[in-house]
Coordinates of C-alpha atoms in Angstrom, one line a residue:
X1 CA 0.0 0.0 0.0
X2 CA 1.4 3.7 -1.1
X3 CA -0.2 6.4 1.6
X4 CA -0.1 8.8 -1.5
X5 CA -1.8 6.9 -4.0
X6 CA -5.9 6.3 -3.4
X7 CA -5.3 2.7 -4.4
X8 CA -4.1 -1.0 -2.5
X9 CA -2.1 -3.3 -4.3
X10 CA -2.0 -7.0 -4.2
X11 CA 0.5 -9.7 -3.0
X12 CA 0.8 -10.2 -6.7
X13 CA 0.4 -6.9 -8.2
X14 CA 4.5 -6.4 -9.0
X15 CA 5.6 -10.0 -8.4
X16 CA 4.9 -13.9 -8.5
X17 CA 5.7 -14.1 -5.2
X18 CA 2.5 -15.7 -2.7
X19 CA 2.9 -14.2 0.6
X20 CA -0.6 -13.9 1.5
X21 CA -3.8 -11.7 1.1
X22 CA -3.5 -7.8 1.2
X23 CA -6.0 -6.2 3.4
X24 CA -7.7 -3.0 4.3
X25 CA -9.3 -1.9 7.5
X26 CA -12.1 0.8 7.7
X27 CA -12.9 1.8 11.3
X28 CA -16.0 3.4 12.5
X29 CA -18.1 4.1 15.4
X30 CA -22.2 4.4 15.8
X31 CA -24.2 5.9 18.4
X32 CA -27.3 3.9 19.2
X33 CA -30.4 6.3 19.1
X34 CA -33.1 6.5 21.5
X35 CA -35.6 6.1 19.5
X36 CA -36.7 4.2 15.8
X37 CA -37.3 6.8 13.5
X38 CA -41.2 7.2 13.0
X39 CA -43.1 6.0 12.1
X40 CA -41.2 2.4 13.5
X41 CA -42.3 1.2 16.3
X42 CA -45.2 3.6 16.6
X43 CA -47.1 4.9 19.0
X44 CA -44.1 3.7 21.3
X45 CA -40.6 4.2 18.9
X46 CA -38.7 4.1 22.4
X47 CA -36.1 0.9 22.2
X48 CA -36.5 -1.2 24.2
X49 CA -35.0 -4.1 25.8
X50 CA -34.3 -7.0 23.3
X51 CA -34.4 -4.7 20.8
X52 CA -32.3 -5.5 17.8
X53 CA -30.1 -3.6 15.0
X54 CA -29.0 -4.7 11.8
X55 CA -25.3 -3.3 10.7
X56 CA -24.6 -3.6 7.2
X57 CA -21.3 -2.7 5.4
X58 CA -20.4 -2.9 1.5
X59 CA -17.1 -2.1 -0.2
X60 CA -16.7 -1.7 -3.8
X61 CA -13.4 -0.8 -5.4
X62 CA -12.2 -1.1 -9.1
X63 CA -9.5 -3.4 -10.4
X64 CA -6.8 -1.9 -11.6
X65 CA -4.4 -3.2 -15.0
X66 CA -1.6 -1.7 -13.1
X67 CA -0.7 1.2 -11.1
X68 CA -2.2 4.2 -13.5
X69 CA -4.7 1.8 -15.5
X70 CA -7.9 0.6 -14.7
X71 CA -9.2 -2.9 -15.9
X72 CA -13.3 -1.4 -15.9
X73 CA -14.3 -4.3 -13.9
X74 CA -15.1 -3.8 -10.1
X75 CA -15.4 -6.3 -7.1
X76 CA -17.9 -5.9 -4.3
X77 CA -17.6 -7.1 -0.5
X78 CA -19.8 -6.9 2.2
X79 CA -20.3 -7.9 5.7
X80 CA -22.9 -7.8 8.7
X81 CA -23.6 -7.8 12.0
X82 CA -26.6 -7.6 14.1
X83 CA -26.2 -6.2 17.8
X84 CA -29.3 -6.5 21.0
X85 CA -30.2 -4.6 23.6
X86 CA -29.4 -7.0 26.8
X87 CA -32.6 -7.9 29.0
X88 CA -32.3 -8.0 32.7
X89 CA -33.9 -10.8 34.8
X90 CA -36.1 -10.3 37.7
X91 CA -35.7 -11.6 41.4
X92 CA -37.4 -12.2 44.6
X93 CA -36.9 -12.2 48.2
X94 CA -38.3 -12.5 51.3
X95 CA -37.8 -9.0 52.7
X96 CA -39.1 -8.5 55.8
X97 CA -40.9 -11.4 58.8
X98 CA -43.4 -9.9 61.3
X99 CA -41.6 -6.0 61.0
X100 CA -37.8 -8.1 61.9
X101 CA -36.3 -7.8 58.7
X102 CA -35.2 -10.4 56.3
X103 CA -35.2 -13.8 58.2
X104 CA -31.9 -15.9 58.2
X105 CA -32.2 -18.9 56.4
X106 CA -33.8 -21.7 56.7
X107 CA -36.5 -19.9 59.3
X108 CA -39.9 -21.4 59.4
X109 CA -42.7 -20.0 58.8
X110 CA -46.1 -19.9 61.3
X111 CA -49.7 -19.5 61.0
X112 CA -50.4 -15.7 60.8
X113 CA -47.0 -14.7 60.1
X114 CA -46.7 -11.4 58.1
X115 CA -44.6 -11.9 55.3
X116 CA -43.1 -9.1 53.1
X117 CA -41.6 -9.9 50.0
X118 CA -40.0 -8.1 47.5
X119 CA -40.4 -8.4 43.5
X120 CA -37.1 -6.4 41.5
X121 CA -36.4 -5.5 38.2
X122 CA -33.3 -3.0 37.1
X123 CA -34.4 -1.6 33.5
X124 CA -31.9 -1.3 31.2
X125 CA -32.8 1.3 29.1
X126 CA -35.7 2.4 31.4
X127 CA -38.6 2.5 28.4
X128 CA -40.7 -0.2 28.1
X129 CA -44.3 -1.8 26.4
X130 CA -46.7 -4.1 28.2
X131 CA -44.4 -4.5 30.9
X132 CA -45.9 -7.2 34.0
X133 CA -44.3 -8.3 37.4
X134 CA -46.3 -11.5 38.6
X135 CA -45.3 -13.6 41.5
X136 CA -47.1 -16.6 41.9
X137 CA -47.6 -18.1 45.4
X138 CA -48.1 -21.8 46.9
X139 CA -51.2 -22.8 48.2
X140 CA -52.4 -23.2 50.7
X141 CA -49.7 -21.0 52.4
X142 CA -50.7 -18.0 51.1
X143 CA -54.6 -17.9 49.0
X144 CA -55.0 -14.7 47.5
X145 CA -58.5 -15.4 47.4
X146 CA -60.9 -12.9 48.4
X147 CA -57.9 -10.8 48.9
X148 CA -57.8 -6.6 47.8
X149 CA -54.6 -7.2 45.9
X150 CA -54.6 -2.8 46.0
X151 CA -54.2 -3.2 49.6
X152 CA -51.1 -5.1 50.4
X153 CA -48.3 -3.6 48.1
X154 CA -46.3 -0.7 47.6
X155 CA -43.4 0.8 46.0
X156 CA -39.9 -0.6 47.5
X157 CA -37.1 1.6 48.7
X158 CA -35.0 0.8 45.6
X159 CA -37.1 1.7 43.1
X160 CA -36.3 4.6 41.2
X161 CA -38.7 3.9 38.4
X162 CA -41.1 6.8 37.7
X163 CA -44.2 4.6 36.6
X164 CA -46.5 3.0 39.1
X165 CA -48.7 0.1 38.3
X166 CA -51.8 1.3 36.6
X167 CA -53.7 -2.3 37.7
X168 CA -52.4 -4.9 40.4
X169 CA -54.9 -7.7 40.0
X170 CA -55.2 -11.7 41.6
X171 CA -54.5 -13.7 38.3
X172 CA -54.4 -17.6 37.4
X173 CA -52.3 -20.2 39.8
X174 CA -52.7 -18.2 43.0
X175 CA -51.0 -15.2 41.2
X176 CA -50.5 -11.6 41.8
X177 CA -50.0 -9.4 38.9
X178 CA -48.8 -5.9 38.6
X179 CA -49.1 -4.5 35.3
X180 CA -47.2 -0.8 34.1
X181 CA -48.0 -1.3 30.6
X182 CA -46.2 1.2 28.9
X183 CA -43.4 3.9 29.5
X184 CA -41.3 6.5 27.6
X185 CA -38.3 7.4 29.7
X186 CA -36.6 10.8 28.0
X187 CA -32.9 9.8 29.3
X188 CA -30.5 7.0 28.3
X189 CA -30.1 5.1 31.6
X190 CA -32.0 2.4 33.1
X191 CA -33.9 2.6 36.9
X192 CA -34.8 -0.5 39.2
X193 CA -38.6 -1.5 39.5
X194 CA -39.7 -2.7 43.0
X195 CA -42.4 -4.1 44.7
X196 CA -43.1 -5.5 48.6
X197 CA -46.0 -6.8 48.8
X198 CA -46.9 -8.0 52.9
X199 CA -49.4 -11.3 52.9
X200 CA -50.2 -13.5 55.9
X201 CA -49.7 -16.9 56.3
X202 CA -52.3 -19.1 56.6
X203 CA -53.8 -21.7 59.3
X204 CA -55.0 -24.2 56.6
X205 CA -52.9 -27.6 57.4
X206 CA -49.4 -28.0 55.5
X207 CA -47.0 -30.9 56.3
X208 CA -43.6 -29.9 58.6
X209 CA -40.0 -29.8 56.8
X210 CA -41.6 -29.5 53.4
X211 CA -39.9 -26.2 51.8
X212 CA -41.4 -24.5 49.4
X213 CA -40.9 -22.4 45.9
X214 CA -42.4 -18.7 44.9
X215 CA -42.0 -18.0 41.3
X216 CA -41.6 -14.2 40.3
X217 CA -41.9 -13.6 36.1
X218 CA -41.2 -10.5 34.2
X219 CA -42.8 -10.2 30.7
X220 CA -42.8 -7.2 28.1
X221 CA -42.5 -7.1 24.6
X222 CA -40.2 -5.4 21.9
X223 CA -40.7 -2.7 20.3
X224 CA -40.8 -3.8 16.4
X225 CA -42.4 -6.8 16.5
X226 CA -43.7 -6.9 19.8
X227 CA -42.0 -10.4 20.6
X228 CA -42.5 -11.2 24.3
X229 CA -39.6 -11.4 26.1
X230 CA -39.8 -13.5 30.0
X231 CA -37.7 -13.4 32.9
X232 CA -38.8 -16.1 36.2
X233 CA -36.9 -16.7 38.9
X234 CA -38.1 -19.8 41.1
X235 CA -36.4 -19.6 44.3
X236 CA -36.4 -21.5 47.7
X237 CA -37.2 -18.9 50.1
X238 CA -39.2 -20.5 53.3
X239 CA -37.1 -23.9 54.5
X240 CA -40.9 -25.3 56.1
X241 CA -43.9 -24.3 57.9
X242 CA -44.2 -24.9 61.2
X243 CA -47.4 -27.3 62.3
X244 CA -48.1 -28.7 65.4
X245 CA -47.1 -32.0 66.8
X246 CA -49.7 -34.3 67.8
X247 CA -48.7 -37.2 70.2
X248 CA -51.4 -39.6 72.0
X249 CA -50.4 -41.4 75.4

């Protein structure tokens, strides 16, 4: 290659000497926007997460006879890439036991115990579209039945998201549901969604050193093709229950 000329030569463009391809780098950079340009994506052009852009390149140059003449036939090149926006997963706790705090592990749990726990998500990019939190929950430990599911939650001391739920509902499978639908966030940098939600535990019988699972699931969708996108987190949070002990003498 000659810096002063605006062409690249070959391994054999001045001998018959193989030593290997000649190559060319081209270097650029590329800001991701906030937004599809309208009308993609509309109403909600905000990206989202698992959003995905295509990156195409194409490079086209003229062979050349020799160093001044051109052969009038040209050879093309191209190459692609496609890059996501990363998702985030959700997770679960038990937060809080009767006002204590967090219990240690592996506490049991007794009839009438209030139980706080706590549902978080950290946004990446802070906008989303039909954006849910549901936790479902085992029976017959805790039966939302019956229950005002408006009554027992509220916003953690984490979150930093700006959008409350517009409906928290009892769903299928003993579930609770908090839907935000959708949100436009103006800035570039994610915020954490969180919920505690307080529920008591019931008197209904439940065998002793049986522990037991509460499932948390994100869902929202993208913004193109409105693919729906799930995050669940099952974890072991209560070690048993605690149920009397019956002996006859």
């Amino acid at each position: 290659y000659y810096p002063n000329h605006q062409w690249i030569n070959g391994d054999l463009a001045f001998d018959d000497i193989l030593q290997g391809a000649s190559t060319a780098v081209l270097s650029y950079q590329a800001v991701i926007g906030q937004s599809y340009t309208p009308p993609a994506g509309a109403p909600h052009s905000e990206i989202n997460e698992g959003d995905s852009f295509g990156n195409n390149a194409t490079v086209t140059a003229t062979i050349m006879e020799d160093e001044v003449n051109l052969t009038g036939e040209d050879q093309s090149d191209s190459s692609s890439t496609t890059s996501t926006i990363p998702t985030s997963t959700i997770d679960i706790e038990l937060a809080d036991l009767n006002g204590n705090g967090a219990p240690p592990p592996g506490t049991e749990l007794r009839p009438g115990d209030e139980v706080t726990f706590s549902l978080t998500y950290d946004l990446v990019t802070g906008d989303y579209e039909n954006f849910t939190l549901t936790a479902y929950l085992p029976l017959p430990l805790f039966d939302l039945t019956g229950l005002d599911a408006s009554t027992i939650w509220q916003l953690g001391t984490d979150n930093t998201n700006p959008n409350s739920p517009s409906s928290v509902t009892i769903g299928p499978g003993n579930s609770l549901i908090f839907t935000f639908d959708d949100y436009v966030n103006s800035g570039t940098d994610g915020s954490t969604i969180q919920i505690d939600f307080t529920l008591t535990v019931s008197d209904q019988p439940f065998a002793d050193q049986r522990s037991f699972n509460v499932l948390a699931e994100s869902s929202q969708t993208t913004t193109l093709d409105k693919t729906e996108i799930l995050s669940s987190d099952d974890v072991t949070l209560i070690a048993s229950v605690a149920e009397p002990d019956l002996s006859i003498t």
